[in-house]
GROMACS .gro file of C-alpha atoms in nm:
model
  288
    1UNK     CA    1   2.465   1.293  -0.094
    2UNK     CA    2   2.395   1.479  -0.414
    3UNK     CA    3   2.372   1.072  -0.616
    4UNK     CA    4   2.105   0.987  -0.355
    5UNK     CA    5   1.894   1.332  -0.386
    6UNK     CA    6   1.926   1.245  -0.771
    7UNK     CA    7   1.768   0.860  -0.719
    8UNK     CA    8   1.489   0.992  -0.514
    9UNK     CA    9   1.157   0.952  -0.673
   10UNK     CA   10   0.918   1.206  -0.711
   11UNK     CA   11   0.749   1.334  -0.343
   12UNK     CA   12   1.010   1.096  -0.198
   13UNK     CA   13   1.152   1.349   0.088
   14UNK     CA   14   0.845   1.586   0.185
   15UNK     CA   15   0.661   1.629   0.469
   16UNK     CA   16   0.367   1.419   0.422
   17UNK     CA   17   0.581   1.129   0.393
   18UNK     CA   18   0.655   1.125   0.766
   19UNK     CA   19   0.402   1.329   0.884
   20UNK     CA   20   0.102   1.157   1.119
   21UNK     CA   21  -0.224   1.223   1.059
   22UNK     CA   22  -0.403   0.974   1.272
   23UNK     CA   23  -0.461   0.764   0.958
   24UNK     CA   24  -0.396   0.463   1.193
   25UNK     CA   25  -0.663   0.525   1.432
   26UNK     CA   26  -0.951   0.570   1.159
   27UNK     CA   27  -0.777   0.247   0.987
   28UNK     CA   28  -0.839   0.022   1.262
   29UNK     CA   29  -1.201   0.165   1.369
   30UNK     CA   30  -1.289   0.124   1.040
   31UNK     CA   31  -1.168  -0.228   1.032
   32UNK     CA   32  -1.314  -0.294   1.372
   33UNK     CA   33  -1.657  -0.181   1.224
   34UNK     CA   34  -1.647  -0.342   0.914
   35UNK     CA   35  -1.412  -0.636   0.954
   36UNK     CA   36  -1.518  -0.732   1.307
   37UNK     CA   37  -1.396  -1.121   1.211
   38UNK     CA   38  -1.042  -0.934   1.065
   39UNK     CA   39  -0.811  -1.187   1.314
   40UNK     CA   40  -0.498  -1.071   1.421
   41UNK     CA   41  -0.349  -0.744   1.405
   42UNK     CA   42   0.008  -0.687   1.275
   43UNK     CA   43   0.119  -0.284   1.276
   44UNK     CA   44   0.528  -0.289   1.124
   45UNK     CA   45   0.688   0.006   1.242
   46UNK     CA   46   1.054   0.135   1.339
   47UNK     CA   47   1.110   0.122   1.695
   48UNK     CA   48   0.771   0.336   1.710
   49UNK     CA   49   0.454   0.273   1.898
   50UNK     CA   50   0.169   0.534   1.919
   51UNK     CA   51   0.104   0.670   2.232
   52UNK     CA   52  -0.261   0.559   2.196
   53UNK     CA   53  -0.213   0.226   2.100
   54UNK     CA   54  -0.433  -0.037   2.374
   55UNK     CA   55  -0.129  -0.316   2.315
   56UNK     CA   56  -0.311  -0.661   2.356
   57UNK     CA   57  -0.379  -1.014   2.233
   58UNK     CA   58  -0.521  -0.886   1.941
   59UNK     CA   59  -0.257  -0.677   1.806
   60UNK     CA   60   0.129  -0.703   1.766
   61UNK     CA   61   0.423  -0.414   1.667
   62UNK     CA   62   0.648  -0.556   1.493
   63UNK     CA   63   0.972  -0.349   1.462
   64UNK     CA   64   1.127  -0.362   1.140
   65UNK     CA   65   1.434  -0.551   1.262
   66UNK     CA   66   1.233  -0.854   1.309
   67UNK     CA   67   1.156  -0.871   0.964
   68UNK     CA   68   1.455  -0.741   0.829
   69UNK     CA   69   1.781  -0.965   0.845
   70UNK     CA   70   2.121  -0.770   0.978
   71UNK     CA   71   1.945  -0.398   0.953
   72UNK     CA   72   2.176  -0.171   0.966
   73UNK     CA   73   2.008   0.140   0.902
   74UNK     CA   74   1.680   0.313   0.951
   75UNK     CA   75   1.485   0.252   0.657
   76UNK     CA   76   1.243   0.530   0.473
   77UNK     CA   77   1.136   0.331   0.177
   78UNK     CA   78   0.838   0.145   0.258
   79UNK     CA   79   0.913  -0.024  -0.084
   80UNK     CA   80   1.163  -0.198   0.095
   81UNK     CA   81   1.026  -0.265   0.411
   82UNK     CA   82   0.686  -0.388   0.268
   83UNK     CA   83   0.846  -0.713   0.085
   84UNK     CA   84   0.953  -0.828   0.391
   85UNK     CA   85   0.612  -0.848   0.497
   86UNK     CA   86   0.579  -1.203   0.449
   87UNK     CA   87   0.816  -1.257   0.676
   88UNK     CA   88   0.599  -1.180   0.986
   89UNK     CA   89   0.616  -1.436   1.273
   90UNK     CA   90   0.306  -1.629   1.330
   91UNK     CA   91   0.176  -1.480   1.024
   92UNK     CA   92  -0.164  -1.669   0.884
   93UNK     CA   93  -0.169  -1.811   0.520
   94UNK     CA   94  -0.384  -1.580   0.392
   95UNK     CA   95  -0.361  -1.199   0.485
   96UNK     CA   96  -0.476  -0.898   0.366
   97UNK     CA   97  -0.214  -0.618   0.380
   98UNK     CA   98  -0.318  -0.212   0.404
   99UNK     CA   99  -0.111   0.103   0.401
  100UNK     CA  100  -0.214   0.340   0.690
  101UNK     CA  101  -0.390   0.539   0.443
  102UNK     CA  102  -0.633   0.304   0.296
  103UNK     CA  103  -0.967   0.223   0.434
  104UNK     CA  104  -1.194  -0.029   0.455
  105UNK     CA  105  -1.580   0.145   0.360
  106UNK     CA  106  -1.814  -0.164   0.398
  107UNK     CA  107  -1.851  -0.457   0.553
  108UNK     CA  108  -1.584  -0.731   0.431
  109UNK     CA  109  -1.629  -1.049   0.357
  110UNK     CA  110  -1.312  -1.279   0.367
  111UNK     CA  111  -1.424  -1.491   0.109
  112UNK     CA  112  -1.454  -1.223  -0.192
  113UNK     CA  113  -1.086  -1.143  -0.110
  114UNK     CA  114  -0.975  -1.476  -0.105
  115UNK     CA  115  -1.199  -1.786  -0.269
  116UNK     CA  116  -1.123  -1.850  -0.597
  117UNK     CA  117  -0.870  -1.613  -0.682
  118UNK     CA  118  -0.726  -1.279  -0.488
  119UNK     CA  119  -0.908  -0.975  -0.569
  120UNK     CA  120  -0.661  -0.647  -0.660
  121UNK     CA  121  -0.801  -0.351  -0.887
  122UNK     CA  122  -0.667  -0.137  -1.155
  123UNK     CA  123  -0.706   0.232  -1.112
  124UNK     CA  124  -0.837   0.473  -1.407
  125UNK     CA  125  -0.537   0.546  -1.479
  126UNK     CA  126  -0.326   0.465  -1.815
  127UNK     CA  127   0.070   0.509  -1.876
  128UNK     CA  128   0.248   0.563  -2.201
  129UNK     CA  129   0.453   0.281  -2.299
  130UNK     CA  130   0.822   0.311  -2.184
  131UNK     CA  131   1.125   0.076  -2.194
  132UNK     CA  132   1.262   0.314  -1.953
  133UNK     CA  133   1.210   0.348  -1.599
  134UNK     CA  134   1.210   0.764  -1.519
  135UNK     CA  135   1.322   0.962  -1.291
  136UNK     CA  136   1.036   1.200  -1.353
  137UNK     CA  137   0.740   0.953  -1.258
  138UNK     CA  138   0.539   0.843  -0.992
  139UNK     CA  139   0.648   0.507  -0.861
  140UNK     CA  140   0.302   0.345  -0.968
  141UNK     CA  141   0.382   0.400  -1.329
  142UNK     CA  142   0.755   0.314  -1.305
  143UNK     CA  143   0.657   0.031  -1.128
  144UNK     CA  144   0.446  -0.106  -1.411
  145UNK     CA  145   0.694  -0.019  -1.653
  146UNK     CA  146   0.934  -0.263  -1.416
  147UNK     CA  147   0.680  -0.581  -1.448
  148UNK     CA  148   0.623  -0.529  -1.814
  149UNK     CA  149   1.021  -0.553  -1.840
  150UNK     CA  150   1.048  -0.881  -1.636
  151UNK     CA  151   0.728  -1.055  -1.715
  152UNK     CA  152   0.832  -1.038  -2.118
  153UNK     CA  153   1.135  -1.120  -2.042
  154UNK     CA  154   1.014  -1.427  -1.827
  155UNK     CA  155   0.705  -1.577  -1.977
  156UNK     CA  156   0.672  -1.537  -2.394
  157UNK     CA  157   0.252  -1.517  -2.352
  158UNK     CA  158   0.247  -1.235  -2.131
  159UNK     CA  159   0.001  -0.997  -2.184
  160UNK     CA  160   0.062  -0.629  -2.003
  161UNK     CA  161  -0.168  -0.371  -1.953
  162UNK     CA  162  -0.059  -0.047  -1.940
  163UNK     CA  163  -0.235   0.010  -1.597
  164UNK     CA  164  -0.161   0.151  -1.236
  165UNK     CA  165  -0.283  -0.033  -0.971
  166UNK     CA  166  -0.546   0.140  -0.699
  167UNK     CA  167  -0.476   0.243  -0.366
  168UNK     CA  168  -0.636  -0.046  -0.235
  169UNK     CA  169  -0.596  -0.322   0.045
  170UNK     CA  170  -0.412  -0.611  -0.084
  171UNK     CA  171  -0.473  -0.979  -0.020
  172UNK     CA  172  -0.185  -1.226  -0.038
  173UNK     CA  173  -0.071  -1.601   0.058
  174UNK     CA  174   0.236  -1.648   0.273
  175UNK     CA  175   0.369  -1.936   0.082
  176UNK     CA  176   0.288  -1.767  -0.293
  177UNK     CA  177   0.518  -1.481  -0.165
  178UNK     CA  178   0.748  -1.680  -0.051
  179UNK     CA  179   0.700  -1.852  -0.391
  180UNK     CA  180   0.772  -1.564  -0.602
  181UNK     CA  181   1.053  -1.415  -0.375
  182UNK     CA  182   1.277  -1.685  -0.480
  183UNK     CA  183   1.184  -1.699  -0.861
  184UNK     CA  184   1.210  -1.289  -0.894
  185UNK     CA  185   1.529  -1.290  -0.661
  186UNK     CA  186   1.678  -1.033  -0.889
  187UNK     CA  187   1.390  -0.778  -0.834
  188UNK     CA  188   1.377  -0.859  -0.407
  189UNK     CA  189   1.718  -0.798  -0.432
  190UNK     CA  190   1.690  -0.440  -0.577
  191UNK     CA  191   1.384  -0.320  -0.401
  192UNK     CA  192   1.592  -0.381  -0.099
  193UNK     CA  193   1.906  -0.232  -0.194
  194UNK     CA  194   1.797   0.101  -0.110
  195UNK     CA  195   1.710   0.288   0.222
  196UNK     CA  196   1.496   0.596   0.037
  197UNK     CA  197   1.234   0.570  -0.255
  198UNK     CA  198   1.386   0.581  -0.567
  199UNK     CA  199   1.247   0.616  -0.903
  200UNK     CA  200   1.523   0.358  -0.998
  201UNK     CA  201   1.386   0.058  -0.745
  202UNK     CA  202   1.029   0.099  -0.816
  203UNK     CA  203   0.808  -0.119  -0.549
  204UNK     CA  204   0.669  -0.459  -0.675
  205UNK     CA  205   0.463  -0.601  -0.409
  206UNK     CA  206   0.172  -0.363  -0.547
  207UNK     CA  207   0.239  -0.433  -0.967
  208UNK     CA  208   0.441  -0.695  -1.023
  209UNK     CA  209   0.355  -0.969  -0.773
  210UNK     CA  210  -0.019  -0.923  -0.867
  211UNK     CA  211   0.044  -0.940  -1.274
  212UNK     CA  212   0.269  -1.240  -1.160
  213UNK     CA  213  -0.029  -1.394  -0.949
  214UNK     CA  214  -0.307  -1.312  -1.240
  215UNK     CA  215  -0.042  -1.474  -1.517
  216UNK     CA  216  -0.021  -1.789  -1.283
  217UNK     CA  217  -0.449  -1.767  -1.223
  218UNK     CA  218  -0.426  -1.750  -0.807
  219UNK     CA  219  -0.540  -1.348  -0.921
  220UNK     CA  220  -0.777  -1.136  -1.084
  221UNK     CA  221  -0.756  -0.788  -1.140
  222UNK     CA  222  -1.092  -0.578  -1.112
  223UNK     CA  223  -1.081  -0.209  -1.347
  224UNK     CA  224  -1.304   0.052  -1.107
  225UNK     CA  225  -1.281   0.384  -1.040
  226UNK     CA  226  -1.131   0.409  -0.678
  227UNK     CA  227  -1.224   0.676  -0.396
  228UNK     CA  228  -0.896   0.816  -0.432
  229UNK     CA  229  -0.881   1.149  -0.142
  230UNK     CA  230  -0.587   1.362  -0.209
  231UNK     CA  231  -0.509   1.598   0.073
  232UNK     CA  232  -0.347   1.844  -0.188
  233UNK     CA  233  -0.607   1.842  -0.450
  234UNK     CA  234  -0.855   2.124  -0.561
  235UNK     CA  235  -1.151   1.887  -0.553
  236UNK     CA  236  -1.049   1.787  -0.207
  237UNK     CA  237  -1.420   1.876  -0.024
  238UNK     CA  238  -1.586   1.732  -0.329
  239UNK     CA  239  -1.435   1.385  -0.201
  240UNK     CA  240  -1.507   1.431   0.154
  241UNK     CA  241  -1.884   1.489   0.041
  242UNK     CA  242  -1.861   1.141  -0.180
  243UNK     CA  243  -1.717   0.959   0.106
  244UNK     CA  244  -1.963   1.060   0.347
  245UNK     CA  245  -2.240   0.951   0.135
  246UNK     CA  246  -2.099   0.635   0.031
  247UNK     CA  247  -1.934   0.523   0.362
  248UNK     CA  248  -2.103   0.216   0.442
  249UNK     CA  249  -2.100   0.113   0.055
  250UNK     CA  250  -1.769   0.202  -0.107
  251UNK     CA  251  -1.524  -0.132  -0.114
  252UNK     CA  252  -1.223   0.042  -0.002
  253UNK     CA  253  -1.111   0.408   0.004
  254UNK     CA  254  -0.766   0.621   0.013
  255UNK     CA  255  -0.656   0.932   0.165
  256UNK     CA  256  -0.314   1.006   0.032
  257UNK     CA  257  -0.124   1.329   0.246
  258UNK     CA  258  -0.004   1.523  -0.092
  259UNK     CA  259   0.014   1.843   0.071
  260UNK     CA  260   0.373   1.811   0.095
  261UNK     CA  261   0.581   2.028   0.293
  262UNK     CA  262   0.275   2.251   0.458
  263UNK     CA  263   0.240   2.319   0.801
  264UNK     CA  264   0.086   1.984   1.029
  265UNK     CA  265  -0.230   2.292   1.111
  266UNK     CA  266  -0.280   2.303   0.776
  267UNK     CA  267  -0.685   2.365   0.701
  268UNK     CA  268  -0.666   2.080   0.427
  269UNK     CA  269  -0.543   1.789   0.685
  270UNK     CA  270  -0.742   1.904   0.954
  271UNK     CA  271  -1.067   1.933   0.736
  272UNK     CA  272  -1.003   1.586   0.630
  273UNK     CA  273  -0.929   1.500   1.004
  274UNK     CA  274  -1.263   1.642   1.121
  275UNK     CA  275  -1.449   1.485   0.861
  276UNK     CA  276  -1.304   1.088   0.966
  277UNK     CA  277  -1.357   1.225   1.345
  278UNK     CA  278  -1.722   1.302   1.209
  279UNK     CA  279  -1.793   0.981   1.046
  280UNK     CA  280  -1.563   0.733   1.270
  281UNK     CA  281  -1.635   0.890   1.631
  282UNK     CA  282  -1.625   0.594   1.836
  283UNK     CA  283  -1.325   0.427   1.929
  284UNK     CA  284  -1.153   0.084   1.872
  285UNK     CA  285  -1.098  -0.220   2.132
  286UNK     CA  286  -0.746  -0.091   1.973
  287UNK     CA  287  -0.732   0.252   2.147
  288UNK     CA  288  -0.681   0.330   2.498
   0.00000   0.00000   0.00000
């Protein structure tokens, strides 16, 4: 017990890691209202359905075991479960993949996403230069720090860019990942070798497989500054006021839970659950 506490990464075992705040209600009426033509619905959980969930034709659970060959045990690192994703039964060619937490803010058009080359975005933010991956960073850095390692290692002309990647919905192509899966076995290997985050198996569906999809030119990677909501934040009402202003006209936004281990009444979650309930009132075909 006392190795695995040590391999956690940072925020790994709080609260707001398992906690529900509804994010996937507001995800799908937000999709519904600005992705009407979105196809269908995949929602990958463990053995868990929400109680509010209007199962039909439009929307499948898939539990992780369908996905996940010979699971043993439950599995709390979605780094892990999320490069199975691919993996999907009846899953279409192209797909764009979103973490509960991130949200569509104006109408989509499939072909941005897709034509030409996929569309992911850099965030603001810029790491120092490591060799190292660290047990005191946040997996998006040591997850860049992992590509840089492989992609030198792999291709001589590779350029890296000291970046994190947004919070952002992610487009991919079933047979790229599929692609890239068997030419960075090594690194699906060790992403899935571990049932927690840790700061030592850093994810790589959101870094590495889009530098490895810009490198190859099926990607391009957009620099903007991201509505990025933190729950935990001091300038938490300040971003509430943005996104209800820009709603409507913001690409994509995120609300991450990083108040941690506070109570589920806390005034922070449910000001930022009044505020969606404000600006998302109606309900989905996806709600009963």
């Amino acid at each position: 017990m006392n190795v695995i506490s040590l391999d956690l990464a940072l925020h790994a075992n709080t609260d707001g890691r398992f906690r529900d705040n509804s994010e996937l209600k507001f995800n799908l009426r937000l999709l519904e209202k600005f992705f009407p033509d979105h196809g269908h619905v995949y929602i990958v959980t463990d053995k868990q359905t929400p109680s509010w969930l209007n199962l039909s034709s439009k929307v499948t659970i898939v539990d992780h075991s369908v996905i996940i060959p010979n699971k043993e045990y439950d599995i709390f690192s979605s780094s892990h479960i999320e490069s199975y994703i691919h993996h999907i039964p009846n899953l279409s060619e192209q797909f764009i993949y979103l973490n509960d937490d991130v949200f569509f803010g104006e109408p989509v058009k499939s072909s941005f996403w897709f034509n030409e080359k996929l569309k992911y975005y850099f965030s603001n933010k810029i790491h120092h230069t490591s060799e190292y991956l660290q047990s005191d960073k946040l997996s998006p850095e040591n997850a860049s720090i992992l590509s840089k390692k492989w992609l030198d290692k792999k291709y001589n002309d590779y350029n890296h860019l000291n970046k994190t990647f947004a919070h952002a919905p992610r487009p991919y192509l079933k047979s790229t990942l599929f692609k890239i899966e068997k030419e960075a076995a090594d690194l699906f290997k060790n992403v899935r070798s571990t049932i927690f985050r840790s700061w030592k198996t850093p994810p790589i569906m959101p870094d590495f497989v889009p530098r490895w999809l810009a490198y190859h030119q099926y990607a391009e990677i957009i620099q903007l500054e991201p509505l990025y909501i933190e729950s935990g934040s001091k300038d938490l009402e300040k971003k509430l006021s943005r996104l209800e202003l820009e709603l409507g006209r913001v690409p994509f936004f995120c609300i991450n839970d990083t108040s941690d281990n506070v109570h589920p009444n806390d005034f922070r979650l449910q000001l930022i659950k009044n505020k969606l309930n404000q600006l998302i009132p109606n309900k989905s075909i996806f709600e009963k």
